[in-house]
Coordinates of C-alpha atoms in Angstrom, one line a residue:
Chain A
M1 CA 74.1 151.1 151.1
I2 CA 71.4 148.5 151.5
A3 CA 72.1 147.2 148.1
V4 CA 75.8 146.7 148.7
I5 CA 75.1 144.9 152.0
A6 CA 72.5 142.8 150.3
L7 CA 74.9 141.9 147.4
A8 CA 77.6 140.9 150.0
V9 CA 75.0 138.8 151.9
G10 CA 74.0 137.1 148.6
I11 CA 77.6 136.2 147.7
V12 CA 78.1 134.8 151.2
L13 CA 74.9 132.9 151.0
G14 CA 75.9 131.5 147.6
L15 CA 79.3 130.5 149.0
V16 CA 77.8 128.8 152.1
L17 CA 74.8 127.1 150.5
D18 CA 76.5 126.3 147.2
P19 CA 73.2 126.1 145.3
T20 CA 72.9 124.2 142.1
A21 CA 71.0 126.0 139.3
P22 CA 68.2 123.9 137.8
D23 CA 68.8 122.6 134.3
W24 CA 66.2 124.8 132.6
I25 CA 67.8 128.0 133.8
Q26 CA 71.4 127.1 133.0
P27 CA 71.6 128.5 129.5
Y28 CA 70.2 131.8 130.7
L29 CA 72.0 132.2 134.0
P30 CA 75.3 133.8 132.6
I31 CA 73.4 136.3 130.4
A32 CA 71.0 137.1 133.3
V33 CA 73.9 137.7 135.6
V34 CA 75.6 140.1 133.1
A35 CA 72.2 141.9 132.6
A36 CA 71.7 142.3 136.3
L37 CA 75.2 143.6 136.7
D38 CA 74.4 146.2 134.1
A39 CA 71.3 147.3 136.1
V40 CA 73.5 147.4 139.3
F41 CA 76.1 149.6 137.7
G42 CA 73.3 151.8 136.3
G43 CA 71.8 152.1 139.7
L44 CA 75.2 153.0 141.3
R45 CA 75.8 155.7 138.7
A46 CA 72.2 157.1 139.3
R47 CA 72.9 157.2 143.0
L48 CA 76.2 159.1 142.5
D49 CA 74.3 161.4 140.1
G50 CA 71.8 162.0 143.0
N51 CA 68.8 160.8 141.0
F52 CA 68.6 157.2 142.2
D53 CA 65.0 155.8 142.3
P54 CA 64.5 152.4 143.8
R55 CA 61.4 151.8 141.7
V56 CA 63.4 152.5 138.5
F57 CA 66.1 150.2 139.7
V58 CA 63.7 147.3 140.4
V59 CA 62.0 147.7 137.1
S60 CA 65.2 148.0 135.1
F61 CA 66.8 145.1 136.9
V62 CA 63.8 142.7 136.3
S63 CA 63.3 143.8 132.7
N64 CA 67.0 143.6 131.9
V65 CA 67.1 140.0 133.2
L66 CA 63.9 139.0 131.5
I67 CA 64.9 140.6 128.1
A68 CA 68.3 139.0 128.2
A69 CA 66.8 135.6 128.9
L70 CA 64.2 136.1 126.2
I71 CA 66.9 137.1 123.6
V72 CA 68.8 133.9 124.5
L73 CA 65.7 131.8 124.3
L74 CA 64.8 133.4 120.9
G75 CA 68.3 132.9 119.6
D76 CA 68.2 129.2 120.6
E77 CA 64.9 128.8 118.8
L78 CA 66.2 130.5 115.7
G79 CA 69.4 128.6 115.7
V80 CA 71.6 131.6 116.3
G81 CA 71.8 131.3 120.1
A82 CA 75.6 131.5 120.4
Q83 CA 75.8 134.7 118.2
L84 CA 72.9 136.4 120.0
S85 CA 74.4 135.6 123.4
T86 CA 77.6 137.2 122.2
A87 CA 75.7 140.2 121.0
V88 CA 73.9 140.6 124.3
V89 CA 77.1 140.3 126.3
V90 CA 78.8 142.9 124.0
V91 CA 76.0 145.4 124.3
L92 CA 75.8 145.0 128.1
G93 CA 79.5 145.1 128.4
I94 CA 79.6 148.4 126.5
R95 CA 76.9 149.8 128.8
I96 CA 78.7 148.6 131.9
F97 CA 81.9 150.3 130.7
G98 CA 79.9 153.5 130.1
N99 CA 78.4 153.4 133.6
A100 CA 81.8 152.6 135.1
A101 CA 83.3 155.6 133.3
A102 CA 80.6 157.8 134.8
I103 CA 81.1 156.4 138.2
R104 CA 84.9 156.9 137.9
R105 CA 84.4 160.5 137.0
H106 CA 82.2 161.0 140.1
L107 CA 84.6 159.2 142.4
F108 CA 88.0 160.5 141.1
K109 CA 86.8 163.6 139.4
A110 CA 88.6 162.4 136.3
Chain B
M1 CA 55.7 155.4 152.8
G2 CA 54.9 151.7 153.0
Q3 CA 55.4 151.5 149.2
K4 CA 58.8 153.0 149.5
K5 CA 59.8 150.4 152.1
L6 CA 58.5 147.6 149.8
V7 CA 60.6 148.9 146.9
N8 CA 63.7 149.1 149.1
A9 CA 63.1 145.6 150.2
L10 CA 62.8 144.5 146.6
V11 CA 66.1 146.2 145.8
A12 CA 67.7 144.2 148.6
V13 CA 66.1 140.9 147.5
L14 CA 67.2 141.5 143.9
C15 CA 70.8 142.2 145.1
V16 CA 70.8 139.0 147.2
L17 CA 69.6 137.1 144.2
L18 CA 72.3 138.6 142.0
G19 CA 74.9 137.6 144.5
V20 CA 73.7 134.0 144.7
A21 CA 73.4 133.8 140.9
L22 CA 76.9 135.2 140.5
V23 CA 78.5 132.7 142.8
T24 CA 76.5 129.8 141.4
Q25 CA 77.6 130.7 137.9
V26 CA 81.2 131.2 138.8
R27 CA 81.2 127.9 140.7
R28 CA 79.6 126.1 137.7
T29 CA 82.2 127.5 135.3
E30 CA 85.0 126.5 137.7
V31 CA 83.8 122.9 137.7
G32 CA 84.5 122.8 134.0
D33 CA 81.4 121.0 133.0
T34 CA 81.2 123.2 129.9
L35 CA 79.5 120.5 127.8
A36 CA 76.3 120.9 130.0
D37 CA 76.0 124.6 128.9
Q38 CA 76.5 124.0 125.2
R39 CA 73.6 124.4 122.8
P40 CA 72.4 121.3 121.0
Q41 CA 73.7 122.4 117.6
D42 CA 77.1 123.1 119.1
L43 CA 77.0 119.7 120.7
V44 CA 76.0 118.1 117.4
V45 CA 79.0 119.8 115.6
L46 CA 81.3 118.6 118.4
L47 CA 79.9 115.1 118.3
D48 CA 80.3 115.1 114.5
G49 CA 83.9 116.1 114.7
L50 CA 84.6 113.4 117.3
Q51 CA 82.9 110.8 115.2
R52 CA 84.9 111.8 112.1
R53 CA 88.1 111.7 114.2
E54 CA 87.1 108.2 115.5
A55 CA 86.5 106.9 112.0
A56 CA 89.8 108.3 110.8
L57 CA 91.6 106.7 113.8
R58 CA 89.8 103.4 113.3
K59 CA 90.8 103.4 109.6
E60 CA 94.4 104.1 110.7
I61 CA 94.3 101.1 113.0
T62 CA 93.0 98.9 110.3
D63 CA 95.6 100.1 107.8
S64 CA 98.4 99.6 110.4
E65 CA 97.2 96.1 111.2
D66 CA 97.1 95.3 107.5
A67 CA 100.6 96.6 107.1
L68 CA 101.8 94.5 110.1
H69 CA 100.1 91.4 108.6
R70 CA 101.7 92.0 105.2
L71 CA 105.1 92.6 106.7
R72 CA 104.9 89.6 108.9
E73 CA 103.8 87.4 106.0
S74 CA 106.6 88.6 103.7
G75 CA 109.0 88.1 106.6
D76 CA 107.9 84.5 106.9
R77 CA 108.2 84.0 103.1
S78 CA 111.7 85.5 102.9
A79 CA 112.8 83.4 106.0
A80 CA 111.5 80.2 104.2
A81 CA 113.3 81.3 101.0
L82 CA 116.5 81.9 103.0
E83 CA 116.3 78.5 104.6
E84 CA 115.8 76.8 101.2
A85 CA 118.7 78.8 99.7
R86 CA 120.8 77.7 102.6
Q87 CA 119.9 74.0 102.1
R88 CA 120.7 74.3 98.4
T89 CA 124.0 75.9 99.2
V90 CA 124.9 72.9 101.4
A91 CA 123.7 70.4 98.8
L92 CA 125.7 72.1 96.1
G93 CA 128.6 72.5 98.4
V94 CA 128.7 68.7 98.9
L95 CA 128.9 68.2 95.1
A96 CA 131.4 70.9 94.6
G97 CA 133.6 69.7 97.5
T98 CA 133.4 72.9 99.5
V99 CA 131.7 71.4 102.6
P100 CA 132.5 68.3 104.6
A101 CA 130.4 65.2 103.8
A102 CA 129.5 62.0 105.6
G103 CA 127.3 59.1 104.8
P104 CA 127.4 55.4 103.6
G105 CA 130.0 54.5 101.1
L106 CA 133.1 52.6 100.2
R107 CA 136.7 52.6 101.2
L108 CA 139.0 51.4 98.4
T109 CA 142.6 50.6 98.8
I110 CA 144.4 50.3 95.5
S111 CA 148.0 48.9 95.7
D112 CA 150.3 48.9 92.8
P113 CA 153.5 47.1 93.8
S114 CA 155.0 47.1 90.3
G115 CA 154.2 50.7 89.6
Q116 CA 152.3 50.0 86.4
L117 CA 149.0 51.9 87.1
N118 CA 148.6 55.0 85.0
P119 CA 146.5 58.1 85.5
E120 CA 143.9 56.9 83.0
L121 CA 143.2 53.8 85.0
L122 CA 142.6 55.9 88.2
L123 CA 140.4 58.2 86.1
N124 CA 138.4 55.1 85.0
V125 CA 138.0 54.1 88.6
L126 CA 136.6 57.5 89.4
Q127 CA 134.3 57.5 86.4
E128 CA 133.0 54.1 87.3
L129 CA 132.2 55.3 90.8
R130 CA 130.6 58.4 89.5
G131 CA 128.6 56.4 87.1
A132 CA 127.3 54.3 90.1
G133 CA 126.1 57.4 91.8
A134 CA 129.1 58.6 93.9
E135 CA 128.3 62.0 95.4
A136 CA 131.6 62.9 97.2
V137 CA 135.0 61.4 96.6
Q138 CA 138.4 61.7 98.2
I139 CA 141.6 60.2 96.8
G140 CA 144.6 60.4 99.0
S141 CA 144.4 63.8 100.6
V142 CA 142.6 65.4 97.7
R143 CA 138.8 66.1 97.4
I144 CA 137.6 65.4 94.0
G145 CA 135.8 68.3 92.3
V146 CA 134.5 69.2 88.9
D147 CA 138.0 70.3 87.7
S148 CA 140.1 67.5 89.2
A149 CA 142.7 66.1 86.9
F150 CA 145.0 63.0 87.0
T151 CA 148.4 63.7 85.5
G152 CA 151.9 62.2 85.6
D153 CA 153.1 58.7 84.6
S154 CA 152.6 55.2 85.6
G155 CA 153.4 54.8 89.3
Q156 CA 154.0 58.6 89.6
I157 CA 150.5 59.8 89.5
T158 CA 149.6 63.4 90.5
L159 CA 146.1 64.5 91.3
D160 CA 145.5 68.3 91.0
G161 CA 149.2 68.8 91.4
V162 CA 149.5 66.6 94.6
K163 CA 151.6 63.5 94.2
L164 CA 149.7 60.5 95.3
T165 CA 151.4 57.9 97.5
Q166 CA 150.8 54.2 97.4
P167 CA 148.6 52.5 98.3
Y168 CA 146.0 54.8 96.8
Q169 CA 143.3 55.4 99.4
V170 CA 139.9 56.2 97.9
V171 CA 137.0 57.2 100.1
V172 CA 133.6 57.6 98.3
I173 CA 130.1 58.4 99.5
G174 CA 127.2 56.8 97.7
D175 CA 125.1 53.6 97.7
P176 CA 127.7 51.0 98.8
P177 CA 126.3 47.9 97.0
T178 CA 125.8 49.7 93.7
M179 CA 129.3 51.1 93.7
D180 CA 130.8 47.9 94.8
A181 CA 129.0 46.1 92.0
A182 CA 130.1 48.7 89.5
I183 CA 133.8 48.3 90.1
N184 CA 133.5 44.5 90.4
I185 CA 132.0 44.1 86.9
P186 CA 133.9 41.4 84.9
G187 CA 136.2 43.3 82.6
G188 CA 135.8 46.4 84.8
V189 CA 138.2 48.5 86.7
I190 CA 139.2 45.8 89.2
D191 CA 140.0 43.4 86.4
A192 CA 142.0 46.2 84.7
V193 CA 144.0 46.9 87.9
E194 CA 144.7 43.2 88.5
R195 CA 145.9 42.8 84.9
K196 CA 148.6 45.3 85.8
N197 CA 149.6 43.3 88.9
G198 CA 147.7 45.7 91.1
K199 CA 145.2 44.9 93.8
V200 CA 142.0 46.5 94.9
V201 CA 140.4 46.0 98.4
S202 CA 136.9 47.3 98.6
K203 CA 135.2 47.8 102.0
Q204 CA 131.5 48.8 102.3
E205 CA 130.8 51.0 105.3
Q206 CA 127.6 52.4 106.7
R207 CA 129.4 55.7 107.5
V208 CA 132.4 57.3 106.0
E209 CA 133.5 60.9 106.4
I210 CA 135.2 63.2 103.9
T211 CA 136.6 66.2 105.6
V212 CA 139.1 67.4 103.0
L213 CA 137.7 70.5 101.2
R214 CA 138.3 72.2 97.9
P215 CA 138.5 76.0 97.9
P216 CA 135.4 77.5 96.3
R217 CA 136.1 78.9 92.9
E218 CA 134.6 82.1 91.6
P219 CA 133.8 81.8 87.9
R220 CA 135.8 84.4 86.0
F221 CA 133.7 84.6 82.9
A222 CA 130.4 82.8 83.5
K223 CA 127.6 84.8 85.2
P224 CA 124.2 83.6 86.2
A225 CA 122.0 84.3 83.1
N226 CA 118.7 85.6 84.4

């Protein structure tokens, strides 16, 4: 519940303040957002499963974002940045779909 | 217990951060400044493509300008050729009798009260004038051309099928003093006319006009041979 409210507060803050991302973070921001969304969906699924642990959520969130950013950085250094970014988005997308399916089963029993 | 609160607070902070990041990224994508996100190697490929396209377009501009230049030049040339051809047509038309002519020349009045002048004598007058540089000649109401012919008998002269009436009026364009001198030569055409009781009055004029035309003739057999 806290998380949902916090997310809404963050969106409103972003809309109101209209912050500009610093240049160095710009290549990583989209991937980091997708990674964080993956963590959020995972947390939501765990909560519905009844085994949500805030500590696991925090660790998975931070590590997801960091690893995603690292992969993009590594890809850029190796010259395959675009392909690796696509790979990360695909993998995270699959995970998000999996989590969403589990959440759907909980909510609609189907 | 305190640690649990801290973790919960961290969850909230992370979610707030995610919201802000989400909105920021969406906003940035909406602005459409996609070049700023591109990787250097992608930008290089993009730039390369643009440069190649620029080079191709520049080449096209040069080619088009060359073509324009060429066409304009050939247009000038053909205009000049056309103008020259037109002038030649007019010059040849004067000689062939197909265009009106004007210029300095003579007016001859040849009277033949006793009707003794024959076609050969008039032909001699014409030859003498031509020899003196006559460029256009009209006798009576007939323009003289390359195929003009005097026929008939003494006092009944026909020129190109048109009967000439007395006195014979000759209008000729050329250098007046030269032609005047040519017909006045002792033993020349004037002497010959006077021997047959005729009379020639020659008048030099700075400007005479010949407006009678001959119809242009298409050669039936001869064709330009080149």
